[in-house]
Amino acid sequence: MVDVFEQVEEELRSDRYKRMARTWLPIGAGLLVVALVAALGWWGWQSYVTNQADKASAAYDRGMTALEANNPSGADAAFAEAAKSGNGAYKALALMQQAGIAVTANRTQDAVKLFDDAAKAAGDPIIADAAAIKAAFLLMDTAPLADIQSRLEPLANDKRPLHAFAQEAQAMALLQHGKTAEARQIFVQLQLGQNVPDDIRQRAQAGVQAVDAGTAANLGAIVRAAVAQPAPTATPAAAQPSAPAAPAEAAPAAARP
């Protein structure tokens, strides 16, 4: 009798296992398929991103070589290719290089658009703000002061990485429009502010002296020189890009953005 009960219990247990297998095996198999598809998709995406980055790097290097050979048209084509195939830092830097070439060719509006596109494409706030500040400098001679201020105000916030450069640009814009008192106030703040680079602090002091001496109108050339400063040239994988060059410093040729 005991053997009969054990046999019945074993059969019931076998049926229960069969029902569990029919219920859970398809689910488990489905989960394995989903995991496999996800893994293959991730691998494919990573391979695509790596391949695109390699293409952007090679095109960017060709652009720099063309610039060194004084071949702006070839450089522009190579940077356009890098901007198309790259993303993030490579795309932003390539667009900034194209903008520098446009500045040299006196295509100011094209350069402004390229700098604006670079600012939007950059994932790094330093690159983004550098591009945005350069676009503002390009517009200082032609755009209304309100437009320049709307561009620079968010960049001048103390939490932005290049806020001191943006504040200096604000002062320059005010000088361009004859608002010397307001410009002087910003220069004074830069003189006394914390975390202000020494070169900006020195230029701010010179700006205060120029306003007090009545020679601030001569600072217009400084604004134009600032636009010609080179864009960051370090490759994204190699180093962080530099901040925008100092407006009061001598400007290299704009053909070498």
Tab-separated table of N, CA, C and O in Angstrom, residues 136 139-151 173 176-177:
chain	number	residue	atom	x	y	z
A	136	ALA	N	29.179	85.698	-30.434
A	136	ALA	CA	28.784	87.021	-29.924
A	136	ALA	C	29.783	88.087	-30.352
A	136	ALA	O	29.393	89.203	-30.746
A	139	LEU	N	29.266	89.341	-33.877
A	139	LEU	CA	28.076	90.162	-34.107
A	139	LEU	C	28.149	91.542	-33.483
A	139	LEU	O	27.248	92.358	-33.688
A	140	MET	N	29.206	91.817	-32.735
A	140	MET	CA	29.247	93.062	-31.965
A	140	MET	C	29.192	94.317	-32.830
A	140	MET	O	28.651	95.335	-32.423
A	141	ASP	N	29.753	94.260	-34.024
A	141	ASP	CA	29.785	95.451	-34.871
A	141	ASP	C	28.453	95.719	-35.563
A	141	ASP	O	28.219	96.825	-36.048
A	142	THR	N	27.598	94.707	-35.648
A	142	THR	CA	26.388	94.852	-36.459
A	142	THR	C	25.088	94.621	-35.705
A	142	THR	O	24.076	95.252	-36.021
A	143	ALA	N	25.079	93.729	-34.734
A	143	ALA	CA	23.831	93.369	-34.056
A	143	ALA	C	23.470	94.386	-32.981
A	143	ALA	O	24.352	95.032	-32.398
A	144	PRO	N	22.188	94.544	-32.673
A	144	PRO	CA	21.778	95.410	-31.562
A	144	PRO	C	22.368	94.911	-30.247
A	144	PRO	O	22.589	93.708	-30.065
A	145	LEU	N	22.596	95.844	-29.351
A	145	LEU	CA	23.175	95.491	-28.053
A	145	LEU	C	22.319	94.458	-27.329
A	145	LEU	O	22.845	93.558	-26.669
A	146	ALA	N	21.004	94.570	-27.447
A	146	ALA	CA	20.115	93.630	-26.763
A	146	ALA	C	20.357	92.198	-27.229
A	146	ALA	O	20.302	91.256	-26.426
A	147	ASP	N	20.629	92.021	-28.522
A	147	ASP	CA	20.900	90.670	-29.040
A	147	ASP	C	22.197	90.117	-28.465
A	147	ASP	O	22.273	88.935	-28.096
A	148	ILE	N	23.211	90.967	-28.398
A	148	ILE	CA	24.490	90.529	-27.839
A	148	ILE	C	24.331	90.177	-26.363
A	148	ILE	O	24.851	89.162	-25.880
A	149	GLN	N	23.609	91.011	-25.632
A	149	GLN	CA	23.412	90.750	-24.208
A	149	GLN	C	22.649	89.450	-23.984
A	149	GLN	O	22.952	88.697	-23.053
A	150	SER	N	21.658	89.164	-24.827
A	150	SER	CA	20.888	87.927	-24.659
A	150	SER	C	21.760	86.699	-24.900
A	150	SER	O	21.530	85.639	-24.312
A	151	ARG	N	22.768	86.845	-25.757
A	151	ARG	CA	23.683	85.733	-26.000
A	151	ARG	C	24.663	85.550	-24.844
A	151	ARG	O	24.982	84.415	-24.460
A	173	ALA	N	31.097	94.693	-25.493
A	173	ALA	CA	29.885	95.044	-26.223
A	173	ALA	C	29.344	96.396	-25.761
A	173	ALA	O	28.895	97.206	-26.576
A	176	GLN	N	31.386	99.047	-27.291
A	176	GLN	CA	31.055	99.205	-28.700
A	176	GLN	C	29.844	100.116	-28.906
A	176	GLN	O	29.713	100.781	-29.921
A	177	HIS	N	28.959	100.127	-27.917
A	177	HIS	CA	27.731	100.918	-28.029
A	177	HIS	C	27.779	102.164	-27.144
A	177	HIS	O	26.741	102.765	-26.828
